[in-house]
Amino acid sequence: MTAKCLNLLQRTIESRPANKIFIFIVALSFAYFSKTLCGTYMKSTITQIERRFDLSSSVVGLIDGSFEMGNLLFLAVVSHFGARLHRPRLIGMGCFIMAIGSAVTGLPHFFMGRYKYDTVIQGSLNKTVSISPCQLLGRRTYCVKDPGSNMWIYVFLGNALRGIGETPVTPLGISYIDDFAKAENSAFYISCLQTIMLLGPMFGFLLGSLCAKLYVDIGFVSVDSVTITPQDARWVGAWWLGFFVSSAILVLAGVPFWFLPRSLPKQGEEGNENSNVDQDKKEQSVLPNTHSVKLADIAKGFLPSLKKLLCTPAYFLLLCGIVLKFNSFIGLLTFKAKYMEQQFGQSASRANFLIGVLILPVVAVGIFLGGLLMKRYKLSVVAGAQLSFITSFTAFLLLLLHFGTKCDNVPVAGLTVSYNGTPEISHDEGSLMSQCNQDCSCSTSEWDPVCSDSGITYVSPCWAGCTASTGQGKNTVFHNCSCVLTPSPVEGSRSVSPGQCHRGPGCTRSFTSYMAVSVLSSFINSLGTTPGYMIIIRCITPELKSLALGIQTLVMRTLGGIPAPVYFGALIDSTCLKWGIRSCGGRGACRMYDSNMYRVIFLSLTTCLSGCSYFFIIAVIVLLRKQFRKEEIKALQQTDSKQNETELQSPEMCHPDASNTDTSPREKTESANTEC
């Protein structure tokens, strides 16, 4: 069945050579969709991976940056050499490598034990057992090292392998389209490509939302025995499942490229099929015998091409601005869902769902409209740069409104409020100790939050001073809690229920405002994406297009994609109020953050990086104006010189024809004067 499908695909491509550029665009669009789906799914599982492997945000940022590390190893070489080799097949090979990397990323799940989280609640629903947390002493008498504690290295390596496979897709795909499509259609095709590409992130976040709802050991553990909910800081979804789904999609995406030719006739200049065959024969007759020589010649031209590229002022300044902008973008994209969880109390599933359903579709529409504007009004490079700057800066000003949309810290006794209810931020675990629970001998490593009727959350039933319980599983209720504040203390009324207290209605309104501003700013910013992208292609010589796109991606990965998640994660870690502790000691994942400090650091970092990038973009616009003004003057001078040459040559037409012997000299002169 598979062989029949491949033969049908090959016959379809060979039967319509004039439409091969469209077939390539469709295949590249699906490859873009697949790679971005897998990439954004990785972003959506950051929280799940952090909790499953008990890691800090900075280490998870390092894992996320491994994709760019893989890109860094091969991107420049593939961009330079690949432009002279069989580009479609290189793209197909890259898709297969990405599929292998995605599968390796999810593989550790099957080599790790079942996920265990700290709780005093019995998971079984078959019997009711009264629990006295305050009297449960010595619960950790020994430690058993988790066999999967170092398995995150496989996630790191799989993500890096996916980065290696992604290297040929963008630079070779874009340059292939720009080489064989009409110049006026190139921008429109690229905008369509980017629009379809954004369907990948949308489905990636939706897939992440679906998998985050499912328990990590789904199929192996009864869901009824799980006593935590997706809103809990200990919840881990089925993070591994989406990587195998995306791996299968990437395999399918790589198949069509193996049936596409190395080169095509320029769109609008297609000849008959025989001319295409002759062109392929010429290429094939040159390549096999001189392949090694050509590679050597290509290698010699790499450094001069790179020097020429980096010595182009407009390109270099644009590169600096893009690096700053990309740092802000990567930090925002990596930790946006986590910000929504910590600042507004959303679950990972809901945060990913809203990003995929609300934000990404309007971005796709904005990119498409931006490409349509360039095609409809035939915008020049300078006009495109100005449009890109105006839209981006307007979106930047809108994002400043996020500083005003906030939720206060959840009242947690001993961390954000004292045990008597007064506000108090404490990073010292000794603050959990109070007179009401000093006889309980609670462990500072515990995180098993419970909520009281007064709206105050306690780190665990033990720290709340509870001595009895009723119910079982998720319906357990702890009673006689000595630390719980009530308006009129009555014996037996001081009770708490499992889980962290929910935020108030004011936080819901703030979250609605936050999402509205995010959607609007994302749409406005996306309008300038395609015009901004075309600047890179048009501000350099045509033979350096592929290298320019490759170097741009290389620099973005090196100076933005790799360090941004790490230092964003490290600064986020600095706002942690309660760290989880591993079974054999050592710091694990953060259980609770200071949401106010998190908001200030996260938003300040993203806005400062974006704001600094505009100084470089303004300089690029000034340089482009000067450059294209000179080119226009040159073009006018050349036109004037051609007109002058024509005028100088035109009197020759007034001279009589010397070969005409039948006409007398007088008649010739009169005829010439008449013609003049």
XYZ file of C-alpha atoms in Angstrom, residues 97-595:
499
model
C 16.288 13.221 11.376
C 13.784 15.444 13.206
C 11.409 12.471 13.461
C 14.130 10.367 15.105
C 15.001 13.192 17.519
C 11.367 13.646 18.526
C 11.004 9.933 19.272
C 14.215 9.933 21.356
C 12.864 12.875 23.395
C 9.791 10.915 24.530
C 11.615 7.618 25.004
C 12.761 8.131 28.668
C 9.187 7.703 29.869
C 9.395 3.955 29.215
C 12.645 3.554 31.168
C 11.548 5.459 34.259
C 9.517 4.177 37.164
C 6.003 5.338 37.956
C 5.680 8.981 38.932
C 5.447 9.462 42.701
C 4.461 12.666 44.427
C 4.510 13.599 48.118
C 1.137 13.243 49.812
C -0.300 11.862 53.027
C -3.642 11.110 51.339
C -4.354 7.478 50.571
C -4.920 6.881 46.848
C -7.197 3.893 47.324
C -10.941 4.506 47.265
C -11.831 1.109 48.702
C -11.358 1.961 52.335
C -11.420 4.935 54.654
C -8.387 5.399 56.878
C -8.225 8.166 59.458
C -5.000 10.144 59.046
C -3.316 12.208 61.742
C -0.702 14.291 59.854
C 0.583 16.016 62.974
C 1.518 12.642 64.476
C 3.050 11.033 61.338
C 6.686 11.120 62.402
C 9.680 9.727 60.609
C 7.925 9.126 57.317
C 11.241 9.373 55.430
C 13.431 6.864 57.212
C 15.403 5.959 54.062
C 15.753 7.141 50.496
C 15.543 5.277 47.218
C 17.230 6.986 44.312
C 14.892 7.499 41.387
C 16.141 5.381 38.446
C 15.051 8.117 36.041
C 16.791 11.006 37.801
C 19.334 11.426 34.972
C 17.011 10.488 32.117
C 16.564 14.157 31.222
C 19.856 13.828 29.308
C 17.986 11.808 26.662
C 15.467 14.633 26.345
C 18.417 16.994 25.852
C 19.983 14.780 23.163
C 16.691 14.149 21.354
C 15.939 17.857 21.200
C 19.470 18.530 19.886
C 19.009 15.863 17.185
C 15.766 17.538 16.167
C 17.685 20.798 15.844
C 20.225 19.149 13.536
C 17.445 17.864 11.297
C 15.816 21.275 11.082
C 18.897 23.003 9.613
C 18.180 22.587 5.873
C 14.447 23.309 5.943
C 14.297 27.104 6.233
C 17.360 28.444 4.337
C 17.212 25.930 1.474
C 13.429 26.015 1.207
C 13.139 29.809 1.080
C 16.047 30.187 -1.373
C 14.555 27.458 -3.613
C 11.260 29.345 -3.821
C 12.961 32.695 -4.420
C 15.144 31.205 -7.188
C 12.374 29.584 -9.234
C 9.307 31.733 -8.486
C 8.504 35.070 -10.097
C 10.017 37.999 -8.223
C 6.603 39.586 -7.657
C 5.192 36.284 -6.352
C 8.069 35.415 -4.022
C 6.884 37.559 -1.089
C 3.341 36.254 -1.430
C 4.486 32.619 -1.477
C 6.667 33.145 1.574
C 3.789 34.812 3.435
C 1.529 31.857 2.570
C 4.273 29.526 3.764
C 4.608 31.352 7.070
C 0.848 31.470 7.491
C 0.512 27.714 7.042
C 3.552 27.262 9.249
C 1.695 28.960 12.102
C -0.910 26.223 12.015
C 1.866 24.018 13.416
C 2.261 25.999 16.651
C -1.513 26.189 16.997
C -1.896 22.417 16.788
C 1.279 21.987 18.847
C -0.183 23.933 21.764
C -3.526 22.157 21.380
C -1.724 18.815 21.464
C 0.155 20.026 24.536
C -3.136 21.034 26.146
C -4.631 17.606 25.491
C -1.596 15.702 26.797
C -1.340 17.952 29.887
C -4.861 16.862 30.890
C -3.868 13.187 30.797
C -1.952 11.801 33.747
C 1.689 10.975 33.001
C 1.225 7.227 33.630
C -2.063 7.005 31.756
C -2.786 3.385 30.873
C -0.561 2.067 33.664
C -2.111 3.745 36.721
C -5.790 4.043 37.575
C -6.872 7.671 37.278
C -9.194 7.206 40.279
C -6.194 6.553 42.500
C -4.596 9.904 41.609
C -5.332 12.388 44.391
C -4.040 15.553 42.667
C -5.635 17.672 39.930
C -4.150 19.428 36.854
C -4.149 22.705 38.844
C -1.750 21.213 41.410
C 1.959 22.113 41.276
C 2.765 18.375 41.492
C 0.645 17.362 38.495
C 2.522 15.894 35.498
C 0.675 15.267 32.261
C 1.437 12.718 29.528
C 4.288 14.851 28.173
C 5.832 11.923 26.241
C 2.782 11.126 24.126
C 2.915 14.174 21.856
C 6.528 13.553 20.852
C 5.606 10.220 19.242
C 2.647 11.828 17.470
C 4.860 14.598 16.041
C 7.516 12.027 15.067
C 5.002 10.192 12.853
C 3.923 13.471 11.210
C 7.550 14.425 10.473
C 8.147 11.102 8.707
C 5.208 11.805 6.385
C 6.445 15.357 5.751
C 9.820 14.168 4.495
C 8.545 11.778 1.804
C 7.556 14.189 -1.087
C 10.963 15.895 -1.239
C 12.670 12.738 -2.519
C 10.643 12.978 -5.756
C 11.295 16.664 -6.552
C 14.058 17.794 -8.974
C 17.201 19.620 -8.007
C 16.273 22.691 -10.068
C 13.278 24.082 -11.946
C 12.719 26.505 -14.810
C 11.947 30.032 -13.653
C 8.236 30.506 -13.120
C 6.717 32.074 -16.232
C 9.582 30.845 -18.406
C 8.698 27.160 -18.473
C 9.473 25.449 -21.738
C 8.431 22.069 -22.924
C 9.287 18.884 -21.116
C 12.273 18.215 -23.397
C 13.995 21.407 -22.274
C 13.554 20.367 -18.657
C 15.045 16.957 -19.393
C 17.980 18.547 -21.198
C 18.602 20.831 -18.241
C 18.615 17.880 -15.806
C 20.997 15.951 -18.073
C 23.410 18.861 -18.151
C 23.438 19.005 -14.353
C 23.873 15.273 -14.014
C 26.747 15.219 -16.532
C 28.663 17.799 -14.529
C 28.087 16.599 -10.989
C 29.258 12.959 -10.886
C 32.736 13.517 -12.368
C 33.578 16.797 -10.658
C 31.708 16.428 -7.408
C 34.755 16.552 -5.140
C 36.248 19.420 -7.121
C 33.084 21.430 -6.858
C 32.927 20.932 -3.102
C 36.504 22.170 -2.831
C 35.677 25.235 -4.943
C 32.589 25.892 -2.833
C 34.647 25.658 0.370
C 37.165 28.196 -0.971
C 34.375 30.667 -1.641
C 32.796 30.373 1.810
C 34.980 32.848 3.745
C 34.927 35.573 1.044
C 31.144 35.223 0.813
C 30.805 35.439 4.594
C 33.059 38.507 4.735
C 31.104 40.220 1.983
C 27.849 39.436 3.770
C 28.895 40.723 7.208
C 30.440 43.855 5.680
C 27.024 44.882 4.377
C 26.021 47.557 6.977
C 22.258 47.164 6.581
C 22.463 43.391 6.997
C 24.781 43.587 10.018
C 22.672 46.160 11.890
C 19.504 44.244 11.073
C 21.157 41.128 12.480
C 21.888 42.928 15.784
C 18.274 44.075 16.089
C 16.954 40.614 15.258
C 19.148 39.014 17.940
C 17.725 41.262 20.670
C 14.186 40.791 19.409
C 14.658 37.039 19.197
C 15.949 36.868 22.790
C 12.761 38.550 23.950
C 10.598 36.323 21.743
C 12.205 33.048 22.843
C 12.027 33.948 26.538
C 8.384 34.940 26.164
C 7.417 31.874 24.132
C 9.246 29.422 26.404
C 7.798 30.652 29.688
C 4.539 32.326 28.624
C 2.385 29.330 29.569
C 4.227 29.046 32.886
C 3.694 32.778 33.491
C -0.036 32.289 32.968
C 0.024 29.395 35.445
C 1.911 31.244 38.173
C 0.466 34.745 37.736
C -3.195 33.922 37.071
C -3.581 30.414 38.516
C -4.305 28.706 35.180
C -3.569 25.031 34.634
C -0.919 24.047 32.060
C -3.632 22.524 29.891
C -5.767 25.674 29.839
C -2.772 27.967 29.273
C -1.632 25.950 26.238
C -5.186 25.770 24.916
C -5.678 29.547 25.048
C -2.342 30.219 23.352
C -3.205 27.766 20.574
C -6.789 28.925 20.042
C -6.649 32.693 20.622
C -3.157 34.033 19.972
C -1.699 31.911 17.167
C -4.672 32.116 14.739
C -4.605 35.925 14.751
C -0.834 35.811 14.190
C -1.387 33.596 11.137
C -3.992 36.013 9.761
C -1.670 38.970 10.400
C 1.262 37.382 8.552
C -0.970 36.536 5.591
C -2.349 40.090 5.415
C 1.183 41.495 5.622
C 2.262 39.455 2.587
C -0.929 40.438 0.773
C -0.196 44.127 1.426
C 3.273 43.776 -0.087
C 1.874 42.066 -3.185
C -1.139 44.366 -3.582
C 0.695 47.681 -3.214
C 4.104 46.400 -4.444
C 5.903 47.853 -1.447
C 9.593 48.620 -1.838
C 12.212 47.412 0.621
C 12.214 50.775 2.432
C 8.412 50.858 2.651
C 8.420 47.279 3.922
C 10.984 48.152 6.595
C 8.919 51.126 7.724
C 5.748 49.022 7.898
C 7.573 46.375 9.921
C 8.906 48.981 12.364
C 5.552 50.744 12.859
C 3.611 47.545 13.533
C 6.273 46.087 15.819
C 6.643 49.269 17.870
C 2.869 49.658 18.235
C 2.657 46.086 19.552
C 5.535 46.855 21.925
C 3.647 49.815 23.416
C 0.570 47.641 23.914
C 2.613 45.029 25.780
C 3.539 47.641 28.381
C -0.080 47.409 29.560
C 0.726 43.934 30.933
C 2.472 45.552 33.876
C -0.943 46.673 35.108
C -2.663 43.278 34.779
C -1.731 41.227 37.796
C -2.947 38.965 40.563
C -1.722 39.143 44.123
C 0.163 36.267 45.692
C -1.918 33.365 46.952
C -2.008 33.603 50.774
C 0.201 30.714 51.923
C 0.920 30.542 55.651
C 4.621 30.938 56.337
C 5.477 32.012 52.768
C 3.344 34.942 51.592
C 1.406 35.589 54.820
C 2.099 34.889 58.452
C 0.046 32.347 60.368
C -2.108 35.155 61.759
C -2.943 36.317 58.185
C -0.721 39.416 57.811
C 1.183 39.813 54.465
C 4.753 38.565 54.665
C 7.119 37.305 51.933
C 9.654 34.801 53.174
C 12.265 32.695 51.368
C 13.316 31.104 54.650
C 11.839 27.661 55.267
C 12.148 28.310 58.995
C 9.207 30.699 58.685
C 6.935 27.660 58.258
C 7.420 26.919 61.938
C 4.895 28.496 64.256
C 3.642 28.048 67.786
C 0.547 26.266 66.457
C 2.532 23.482 64.773
C 5.748 23.316 66.772
C 4.755 19.953 68.300
C 4.124 18.276 64.937
C 7.734 17.767 63.749
C 6.809 18.479 60.142
C 9.337 18.077 57.328
C 10.401 21.249 55.500
C 10.597 19.266 52.251
C 6.841 18.636 52.225
C 4.540 20.162 49.626
C 1.037 18.813 50.036
C -1.052 22.017 50.087
C -4.434 22.262 51.771
C -6.974 25.092 51.750
C -8.970 26.468 54.665
C -12.340 28.212 54.617
C -10.608 31.495 55.433
C -8.832 31.408 52.049
C -5.362 30.729 53.460
C -3.352 27.856 51.988
C -1.088 25.722 54.186
C 1.975 23.901 52.858
C 0.691 20.563 54.166
C -1.861 19.185 56.636
C 1.005 18.739 59.073
C 2.008 22.419 58.900
C -1.666 23.278 59.388
C -1.550 21.270 62.648
C -4.293 18.807 61.652
C -4.782 15.741 63.866
C -7.657 13.842 62.182
C -9.301 13.229 58.814
C -12.467 11.886 57.226
C -13.184 10.637 53.709
C -10.779 9.047 51.249
C -8.820 9.907 48.102
C -9.604 13.308 46.629
C -12.517 13.719 49.057
C -10.346 13.602 52.181
C -10.970 16.420 54.680
C -8.580 17.146 57.563
C -9.962 18.291 60.923
C -8.824 19.797 64.225
C -6.157 21.915 62.510
C -4.591 24.099 65.225
C -3.145 26.697 62.778
C -6.362 27.394 60.877
C -7.901 30.785 61.561
C -11.681 30.984 61.902
C -13.895 33.924 62.895
C -15.248 32.058 65.904
C -13.153 28.978 66.752
C -15.374 26.041 67.640
C -14.172 22.527 68.388
C -14.068 20.473 65.189
C -14.695 23.425 62.813
C -11.058 24.039 61.917
C -10.807 21.902 58.813
C -8.947 22.021 55.506
C -9.385 20.305 52.145
C -6.677 19.110 49.708
C -5.359 21.521 47.101
C -4.336 25.164 46.915
C -6.980 27.854 47.446
C -8.420 29.392 44.283
C -7.835 33.026 43.399
C -10.607 35.622 43.638
C -12.839 37.019 40.850
C -10.550 40.058 40.492
C -7.820 37.768 39.187
C -10.195 36.394 36.536
C -10.882 39.917 35.259
C -7.153 40.664 35.148
C -6.538 37.503 33.165
C -9.236 38.470 30.647
C -7.554 41.862 30.148
C -4.162 40.161 29.806
C -5.404 37.840 27.050
C -7.175 40.677 25.192
C -3.978 42.767 25.077
C -1.922 39.707 24.082
C -4.221 38.904 21.158
C -4.326 42.497 19.877
C -0.571 43.093 20.154
C 0.198 39.732 18.510
C -2.003 40.594 15.520
C -0.485 44.055 15.022
C 3.067 42.738 15.370
C 2.466 39.937 12.845
C 1.430 42.402 10.114
C 5.078 43.414 9.718
C 6.565 39.912 9.789
C 6.666 39.260 6.034
C 7.877 42.782 5.069
C 10.581 42.475 7.711
C 11.584 39.054 6.421
C 11.906 40.310 2.839
C 14.415 42.981 3.921
C 17.046 40.290 4.509
C 16.547 38.848 1.034
C 16.503 42.197 -0.798
C 19.280 44.123 0.985
C 22.019 41.752 -0.254
C 23.208 40.378 -3.593
C 21.138 37.470 -4.985
C 23.925 34.887 -4.802
C 24.201 35.406 -1.024
C 20.511 34.865 -0.244
C 20.831 31.320 1.037
C 23.931 32.125 3.087
C 22.315 35.275 4.518
C 19.270 33.346 5.707
C 21.500 30.630 7.136
C 23.784 33.052 8.989
C 20.769 34.936 10.311
C 19.297 31.723 11.695
C 22.712 30.662 13.014
C 23.251 33.923 14.913
C 19.690 33.886 16.225
C 20.150 30.342 17.541
C 23.579 31.051 19.026
C 22.957 34.408 20.704
C 19.213 34.089 21.298
C 17.879 30.551 21.202
C 20.563 29.001 23.422
C 21.145 31.587 26.195
C 17.647 33.138 26.440
C 15.826 30.139 28.014
C 18.726 29.655 30.440
C 18.955 33.192 31.819
C 15.185 33.656 31.721
C 14.882 30.428 33.723
C 17.617 31.478 36.175
C 15.880 34.794 36.889
C 12.548 33.002 37.300
C 14.217 30.619 39.776
C 15.275 33.630 41.862
C 11.587 34.313 42.616
C 10.920 30.820 44.013
C 9.483 30.735 47.540
C 9.246 26.957 48.066
C 11.533 24.403 46.444
C 10.746 20.729 46.201
C 13.300 18.364 47.752
C 14.314 15.091 46.138
C 14.008 11.840 48.029
C 17.763 11.590 48.617
C 18.332 15.296 49.081
C 19.028 18.044 46.600
C 16.809 20.771 45.214
C 14.058 19.704 42.859
C 11.394 21.689 41.002
C 9.955 24.897 42.430
C 6.507 24.478 43.982
C 5.569 28.135 44.455
C 6.804 31.511 43.184
C 6.476 35.091 44.356
C 4.028 36.067 41.602
